[in-house]
Short mmCIF file of C-alpha atoms and ligand atoms in Angstrom, two decimals:
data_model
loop_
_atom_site.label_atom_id
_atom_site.label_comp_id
_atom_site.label_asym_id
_atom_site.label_seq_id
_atom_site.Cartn_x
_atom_site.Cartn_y
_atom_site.Cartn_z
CA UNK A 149 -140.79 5.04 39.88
CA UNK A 150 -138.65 7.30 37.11
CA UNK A 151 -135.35 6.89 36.35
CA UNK A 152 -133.14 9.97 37.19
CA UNK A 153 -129.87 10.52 35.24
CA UNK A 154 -126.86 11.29 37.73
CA UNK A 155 -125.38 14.27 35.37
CA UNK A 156 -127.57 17.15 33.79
CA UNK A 157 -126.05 20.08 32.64
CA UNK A 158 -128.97 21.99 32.20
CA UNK A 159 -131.38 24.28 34.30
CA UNK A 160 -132.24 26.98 35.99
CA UNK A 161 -133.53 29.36 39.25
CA UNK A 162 -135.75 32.35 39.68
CA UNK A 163 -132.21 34.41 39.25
CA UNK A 164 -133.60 34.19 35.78
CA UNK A 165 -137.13 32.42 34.55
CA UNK A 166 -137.03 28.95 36.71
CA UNK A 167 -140.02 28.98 39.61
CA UNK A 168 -137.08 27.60 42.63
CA UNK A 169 -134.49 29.57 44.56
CA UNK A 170 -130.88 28.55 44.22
CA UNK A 171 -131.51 26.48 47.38
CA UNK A 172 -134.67 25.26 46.15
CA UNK A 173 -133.39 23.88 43.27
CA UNK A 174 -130.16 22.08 44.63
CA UNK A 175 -132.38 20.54 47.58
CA UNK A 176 -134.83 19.06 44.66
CA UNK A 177 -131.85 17.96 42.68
CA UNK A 178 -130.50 16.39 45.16
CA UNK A 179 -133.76 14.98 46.81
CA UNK A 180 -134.30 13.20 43.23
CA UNK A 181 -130.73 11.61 42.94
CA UNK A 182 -129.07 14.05 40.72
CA UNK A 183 -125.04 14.24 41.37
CA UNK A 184 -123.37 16.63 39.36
CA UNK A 185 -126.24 20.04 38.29
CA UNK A 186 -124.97 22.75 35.99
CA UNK A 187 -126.92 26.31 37.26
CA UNK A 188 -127.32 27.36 33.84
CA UNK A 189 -129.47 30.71 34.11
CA UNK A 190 -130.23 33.14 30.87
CA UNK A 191 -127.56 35.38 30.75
CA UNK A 192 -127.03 35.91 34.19
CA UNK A 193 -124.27 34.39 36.67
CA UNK A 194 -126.54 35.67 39.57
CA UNK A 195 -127.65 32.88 41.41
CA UNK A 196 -124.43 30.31 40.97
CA UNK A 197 -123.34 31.50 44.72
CA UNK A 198 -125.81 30.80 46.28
CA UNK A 199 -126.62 27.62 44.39
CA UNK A 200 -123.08 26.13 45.37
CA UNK A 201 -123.02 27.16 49.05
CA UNK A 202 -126.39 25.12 48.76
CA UNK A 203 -124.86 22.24 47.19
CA UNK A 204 -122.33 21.06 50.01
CA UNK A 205 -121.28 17.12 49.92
CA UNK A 206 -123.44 15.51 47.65
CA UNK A 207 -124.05 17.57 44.89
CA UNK A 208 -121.68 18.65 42.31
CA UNK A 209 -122.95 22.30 40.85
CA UNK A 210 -121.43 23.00 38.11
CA UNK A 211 -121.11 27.13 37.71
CA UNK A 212 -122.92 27.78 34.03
CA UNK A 213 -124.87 30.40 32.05
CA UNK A 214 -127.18 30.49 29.30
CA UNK A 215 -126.02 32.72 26.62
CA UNK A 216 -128.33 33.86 24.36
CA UNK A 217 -126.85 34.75 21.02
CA UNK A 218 -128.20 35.73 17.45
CA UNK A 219 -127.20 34.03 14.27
CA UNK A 220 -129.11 34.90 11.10
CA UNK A 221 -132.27 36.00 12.59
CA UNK A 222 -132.36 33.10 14.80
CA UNK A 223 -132.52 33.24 18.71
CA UNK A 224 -129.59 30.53 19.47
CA UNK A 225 -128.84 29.96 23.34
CA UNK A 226 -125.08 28.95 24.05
CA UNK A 227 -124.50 27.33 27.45
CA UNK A 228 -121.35 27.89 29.62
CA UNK A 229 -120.21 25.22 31.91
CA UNK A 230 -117.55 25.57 34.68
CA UNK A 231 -116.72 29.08 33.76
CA UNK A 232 -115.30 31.18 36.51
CA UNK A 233 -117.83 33.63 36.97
CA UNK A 234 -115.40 36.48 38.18
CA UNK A 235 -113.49 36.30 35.17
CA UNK A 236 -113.38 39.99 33.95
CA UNK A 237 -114.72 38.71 30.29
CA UNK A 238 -117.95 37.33 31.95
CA UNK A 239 -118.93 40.39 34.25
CA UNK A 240 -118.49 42.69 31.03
CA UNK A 241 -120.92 40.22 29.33
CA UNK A 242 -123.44 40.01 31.91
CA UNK A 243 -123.06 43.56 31.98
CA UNK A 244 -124.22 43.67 28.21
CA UNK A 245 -126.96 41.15 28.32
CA UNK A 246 -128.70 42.46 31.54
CA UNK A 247 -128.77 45.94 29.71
CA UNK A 248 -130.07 43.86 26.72
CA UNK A 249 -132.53 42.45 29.03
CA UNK A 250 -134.16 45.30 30.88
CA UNK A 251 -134.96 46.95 27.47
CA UNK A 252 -136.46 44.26 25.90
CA UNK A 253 -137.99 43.42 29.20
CA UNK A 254 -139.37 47.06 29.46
CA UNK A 255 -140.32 46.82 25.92
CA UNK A 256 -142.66 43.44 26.21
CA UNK A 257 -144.56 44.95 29.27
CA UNK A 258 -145.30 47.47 27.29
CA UNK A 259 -146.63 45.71 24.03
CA UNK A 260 -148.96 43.53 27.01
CA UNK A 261 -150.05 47.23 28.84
CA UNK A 262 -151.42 48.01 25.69
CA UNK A 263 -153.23 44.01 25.61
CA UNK A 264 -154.35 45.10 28.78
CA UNK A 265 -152.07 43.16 31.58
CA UNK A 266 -151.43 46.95 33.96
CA UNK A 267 -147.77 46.82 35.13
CA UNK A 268 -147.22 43.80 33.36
CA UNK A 269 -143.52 44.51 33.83
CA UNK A 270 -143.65 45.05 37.63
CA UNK A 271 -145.98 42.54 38.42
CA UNK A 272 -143.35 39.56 36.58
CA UNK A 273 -140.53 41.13 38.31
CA UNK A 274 -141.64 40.67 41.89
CA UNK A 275 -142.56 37.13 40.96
CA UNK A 276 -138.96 36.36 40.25
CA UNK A 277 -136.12 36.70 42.26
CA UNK A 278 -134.39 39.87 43.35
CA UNK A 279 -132.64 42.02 40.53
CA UNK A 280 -133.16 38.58 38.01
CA UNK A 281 -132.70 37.91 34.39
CA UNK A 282 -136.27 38.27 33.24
CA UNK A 283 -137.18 36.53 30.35
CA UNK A 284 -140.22 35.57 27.71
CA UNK A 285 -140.62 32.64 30.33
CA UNK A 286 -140.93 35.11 33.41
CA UNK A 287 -143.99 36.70 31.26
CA UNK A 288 -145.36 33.91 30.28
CA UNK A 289 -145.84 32.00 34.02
CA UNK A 290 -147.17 35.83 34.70
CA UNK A 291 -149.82 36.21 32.08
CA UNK A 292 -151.04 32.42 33.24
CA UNK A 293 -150.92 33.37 36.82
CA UNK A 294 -153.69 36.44 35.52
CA UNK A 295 -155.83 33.37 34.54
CA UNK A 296 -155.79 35.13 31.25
CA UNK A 297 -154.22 31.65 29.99
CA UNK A 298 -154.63 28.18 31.23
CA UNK A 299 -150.85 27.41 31.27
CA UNK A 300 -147.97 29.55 30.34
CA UNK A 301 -147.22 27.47 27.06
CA UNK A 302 -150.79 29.01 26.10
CA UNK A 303 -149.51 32.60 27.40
CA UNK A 304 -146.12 32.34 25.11
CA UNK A 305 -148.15 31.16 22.18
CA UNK A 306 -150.73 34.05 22.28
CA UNK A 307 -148.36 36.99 23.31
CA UNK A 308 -144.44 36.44 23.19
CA UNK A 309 -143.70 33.87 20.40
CA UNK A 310 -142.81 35.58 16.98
CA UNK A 311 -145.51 37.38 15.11
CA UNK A 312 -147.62 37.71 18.57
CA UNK A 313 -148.96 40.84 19.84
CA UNK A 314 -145.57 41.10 22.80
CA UNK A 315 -142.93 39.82 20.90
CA UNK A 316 -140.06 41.94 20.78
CA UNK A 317 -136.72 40.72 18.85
CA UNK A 318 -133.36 41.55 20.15
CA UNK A 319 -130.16 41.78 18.29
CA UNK A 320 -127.71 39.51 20.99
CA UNK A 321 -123.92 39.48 20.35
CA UNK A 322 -122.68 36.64 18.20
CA UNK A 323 -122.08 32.91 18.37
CA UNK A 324 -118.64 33.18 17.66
CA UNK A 325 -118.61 36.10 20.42
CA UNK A 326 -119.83 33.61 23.01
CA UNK A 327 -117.88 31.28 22.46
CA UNK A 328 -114.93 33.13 22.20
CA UNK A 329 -116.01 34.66 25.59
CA UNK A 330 -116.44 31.69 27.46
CA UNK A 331 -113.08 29.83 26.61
CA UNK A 332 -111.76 32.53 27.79
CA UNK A 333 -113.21 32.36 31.11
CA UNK A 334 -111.78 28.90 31.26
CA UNK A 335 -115.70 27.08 30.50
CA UNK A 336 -116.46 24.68 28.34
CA UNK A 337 -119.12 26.17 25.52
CA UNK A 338 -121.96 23.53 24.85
CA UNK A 339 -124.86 24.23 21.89
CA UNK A 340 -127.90 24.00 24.03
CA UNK A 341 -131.47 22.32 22.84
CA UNK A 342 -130.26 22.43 18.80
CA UNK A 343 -133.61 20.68 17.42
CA UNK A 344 -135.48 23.47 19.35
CA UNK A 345 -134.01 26.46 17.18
CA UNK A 346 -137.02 25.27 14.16
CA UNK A 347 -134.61 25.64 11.81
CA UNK A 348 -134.11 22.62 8.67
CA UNK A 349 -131.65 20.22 8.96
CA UNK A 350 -129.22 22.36 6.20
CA UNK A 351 -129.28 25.37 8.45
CA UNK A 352 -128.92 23.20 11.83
CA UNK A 353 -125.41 22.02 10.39
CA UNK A 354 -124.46 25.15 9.02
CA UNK A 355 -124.71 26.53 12.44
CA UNK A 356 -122.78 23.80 14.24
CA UNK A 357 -120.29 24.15 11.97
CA UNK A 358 -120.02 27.77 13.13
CA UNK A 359 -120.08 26.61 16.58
CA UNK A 360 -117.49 24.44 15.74
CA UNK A 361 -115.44 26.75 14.14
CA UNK A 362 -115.06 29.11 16.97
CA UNK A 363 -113.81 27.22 18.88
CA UNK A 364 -117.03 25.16 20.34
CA UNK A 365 -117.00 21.99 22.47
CA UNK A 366 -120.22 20.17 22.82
CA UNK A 367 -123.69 19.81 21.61
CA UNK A 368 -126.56 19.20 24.00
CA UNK A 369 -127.90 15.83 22.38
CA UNK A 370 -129.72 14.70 25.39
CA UNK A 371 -132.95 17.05 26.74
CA UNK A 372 -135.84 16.06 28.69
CA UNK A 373 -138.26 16.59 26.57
CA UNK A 374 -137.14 15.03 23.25
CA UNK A 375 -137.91 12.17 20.63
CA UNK A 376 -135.44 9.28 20.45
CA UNK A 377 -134.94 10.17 16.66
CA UNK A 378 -133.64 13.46 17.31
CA UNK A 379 -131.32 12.08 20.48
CA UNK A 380 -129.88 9.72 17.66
CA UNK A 381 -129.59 12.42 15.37
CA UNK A 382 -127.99 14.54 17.59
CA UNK A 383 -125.63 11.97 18.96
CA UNK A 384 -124.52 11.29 14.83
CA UNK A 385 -124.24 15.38 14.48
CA UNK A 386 -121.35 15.26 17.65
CA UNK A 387 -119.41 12.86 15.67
CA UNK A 388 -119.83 13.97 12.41
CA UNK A 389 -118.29 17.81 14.16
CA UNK A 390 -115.78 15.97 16.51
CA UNK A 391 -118.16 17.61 19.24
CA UNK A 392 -118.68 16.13 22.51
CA UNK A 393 -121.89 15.10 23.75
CA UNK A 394 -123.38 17.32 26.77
CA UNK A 395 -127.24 16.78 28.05
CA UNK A 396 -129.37 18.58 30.34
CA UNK A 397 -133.10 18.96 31.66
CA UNK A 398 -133.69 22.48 31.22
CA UNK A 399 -135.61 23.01 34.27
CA UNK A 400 -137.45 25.78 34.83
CA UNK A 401 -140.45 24.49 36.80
CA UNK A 402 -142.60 21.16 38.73
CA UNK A 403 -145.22 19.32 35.88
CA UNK A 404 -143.39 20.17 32.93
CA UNK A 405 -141.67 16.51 31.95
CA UNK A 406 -138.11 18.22 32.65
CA UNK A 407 -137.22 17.58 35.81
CA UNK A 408 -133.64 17.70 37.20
CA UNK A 409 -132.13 14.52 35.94
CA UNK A 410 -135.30 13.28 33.71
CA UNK A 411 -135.02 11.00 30.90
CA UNK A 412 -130.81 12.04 29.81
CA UNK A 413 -129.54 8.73 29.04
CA UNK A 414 -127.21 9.49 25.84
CA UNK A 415 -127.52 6.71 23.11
CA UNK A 416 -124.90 3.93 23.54
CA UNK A 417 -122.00 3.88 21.76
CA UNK A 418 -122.92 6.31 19.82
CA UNK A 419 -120.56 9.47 20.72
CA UNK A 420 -118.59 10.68 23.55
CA UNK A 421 -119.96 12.19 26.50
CA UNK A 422 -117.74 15.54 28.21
CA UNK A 423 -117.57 13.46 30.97
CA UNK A 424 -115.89 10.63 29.43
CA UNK A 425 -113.38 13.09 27.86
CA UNK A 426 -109.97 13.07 28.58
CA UNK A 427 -109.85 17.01 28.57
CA UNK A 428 -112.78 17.16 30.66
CA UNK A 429 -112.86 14.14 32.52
CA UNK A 430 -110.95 15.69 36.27
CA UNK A 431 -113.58 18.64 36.22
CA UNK A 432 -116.10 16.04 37.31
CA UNK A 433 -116.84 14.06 40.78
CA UNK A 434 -119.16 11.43 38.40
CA UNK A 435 -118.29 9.86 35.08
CA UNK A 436 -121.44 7.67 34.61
CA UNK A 437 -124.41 8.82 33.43
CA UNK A 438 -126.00 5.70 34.75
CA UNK A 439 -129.34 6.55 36.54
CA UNK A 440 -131.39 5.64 40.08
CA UNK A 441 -134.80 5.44 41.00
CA UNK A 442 -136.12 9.14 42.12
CA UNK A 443 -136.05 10.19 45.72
CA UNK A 444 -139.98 11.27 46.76
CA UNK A 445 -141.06 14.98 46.64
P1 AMP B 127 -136.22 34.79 25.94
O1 AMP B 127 -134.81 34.34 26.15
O2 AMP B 127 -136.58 36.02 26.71
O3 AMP B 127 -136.60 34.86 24.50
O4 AMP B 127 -137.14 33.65 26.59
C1 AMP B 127 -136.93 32.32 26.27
C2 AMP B 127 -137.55 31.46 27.36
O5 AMP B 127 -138.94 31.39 27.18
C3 AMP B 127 -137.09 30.02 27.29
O6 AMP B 127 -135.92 29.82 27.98
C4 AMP B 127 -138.22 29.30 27.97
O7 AMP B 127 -138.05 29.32 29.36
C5 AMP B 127 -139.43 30.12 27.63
N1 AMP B 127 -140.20 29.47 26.57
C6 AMP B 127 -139.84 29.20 25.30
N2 AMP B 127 -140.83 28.58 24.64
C7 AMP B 127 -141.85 28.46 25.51
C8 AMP B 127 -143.14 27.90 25.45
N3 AMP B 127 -143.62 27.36 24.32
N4 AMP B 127 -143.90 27.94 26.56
C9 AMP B 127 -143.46 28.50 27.71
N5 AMP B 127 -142.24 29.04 27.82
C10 AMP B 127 -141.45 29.02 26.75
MN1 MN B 128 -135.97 29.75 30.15
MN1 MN B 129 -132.68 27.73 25.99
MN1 MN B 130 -132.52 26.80 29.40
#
């Protein structure tokens, strides 16, 4: 039976590219053990009411986004936890990234019309949610669900990573903007997935130290899918910063190795968790990240 973690800070709903509802995803949570979830959709604060009505007793949902940002030509995505998400700040930046979205949105479905996917854009709209954050990930569960791919790791290789025939680069706002952003909203901002950005090690501190700098809180040293080296690595980098350490699934959908609470345990000793922290430590109902055996789907 697997081991599921009792925090992850990390995941998300079909208000943006994850395959569940806001209920869907709390019941599964919570039917696999999970106590405290962070909703952490792209850009969007859309599904967090509806996600926390849905949590009741039992479940802790942390409110969250997924910022995306760009620092020197890299994509980086800065997560928000506990913000308030009526804070004036946020709306104006959801406002700005769900412009940012549709365009670039608009923009892919038309790079795939022309690979021969009609209404591409339509089509992976009324697969997700009402008015959601679509993303590459939205386009890429489409373009496998054409049978033009197998899977939609195969779709986002062949169309929407860099250098493929759909991929369209945005200019997002700033780290520093982010960051600035969500303190102000009262939430904590965390580094999501940093060994994901494939960036060397040289650049990888150079941005944390920017994160840092502006005022950042916590790097996401624990994901699902990740190599003990890097989780060590990672765990080092918090200290080294005087970052906390934040983990998180990234769920987006079933068979993908990142289910809600899978495989999070941070490495002992080795840094401080935001739920250990004495600044942090009241916004939580669980300070252990000690895990149980998974409830049955
Ligand atoms: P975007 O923010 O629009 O650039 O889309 C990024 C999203 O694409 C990520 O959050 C993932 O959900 C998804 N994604 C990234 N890499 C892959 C991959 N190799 N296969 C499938 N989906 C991916
Ligand atoms: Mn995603
Ligand atoms: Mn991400
Ligand atoms: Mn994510």
């Amino acid at each position: 039976m697997p081991e599921v973690s009792l925090i992850d800070l990390h995941s998300h709903s079909n208000a943006s590219d994850g395959a569940f509802t806001p209920e869907e995803l709390v019941a599964f949570a919570k039917k696999r053990g999970v106590k405290v979830l962070a909703l952490t959709d792209h850009d969007t604060t859309g599904g967090i009411e509806r996600a926390m009505a849905a949590a009741g007793d039992g479940l802790q949902l942390v409110p969250g986004i997924e910022v995306s940002t760009t620092w020197k030509n890299f994509q980086i995505h800065v997560a928000a936890l506990f913000i308030d998400i009526h804070a004036p700040c946020i709306e104006e930046l959801m406002q700005v990234q769900a412009q940012k979205r549709l365009e670039r949105a608009l923009a892919i479905g038309r790079l795939l019309e022309r690979q021969g996917f009609e209404n591409a854009y339509e089509r992976t709209k009324a697969q997700a949610g009402e008015g959601a954050s679509i993303t590459r990930g939205n386009y890429s569960r489409y373009i496998a669900s054409t049978g033009a791919c197998r899977t939609s790791d195969e779709a986002f290789n062949k169309y929407l990573r860099r250098g493929r025939p759909a991929y369209v680069a945005t200019r997002w706002g700033s780290v520093e903007d982010a960051v600035k952003i969500i303190l102000e909203a009262g939430g904590i901002p965390v580094l999501a997935h940093p060994r994901r950005y494939e960036m060397t090690n040289t650049k990888l501190r150079e941005l944390i130290a920017c994160f840092k700098q502006a005022g950042g809180v916590a790097l996401e040293a624990a994901s699902s899918q990740q190599k003990p080296n890097d989780r060590i690595y990672l765990a080092d980098l918090c200290v080294r910063f005087e970052l906390l350490a934040s983990v998180g699934s990234d769920f987006h959908a079933l068979n993908t190795w990142r289910d809600p609470g899978h495989n999070l345990m941070l490495p002992e000793g080795r840094c401080t968790a935001l739920w250990e922290a004495e600044q942090y430590r009241h916004l939580f109902t669980v300070h252990t990240q000690k895990s149980v055996t998974a409830g049955t789907n």
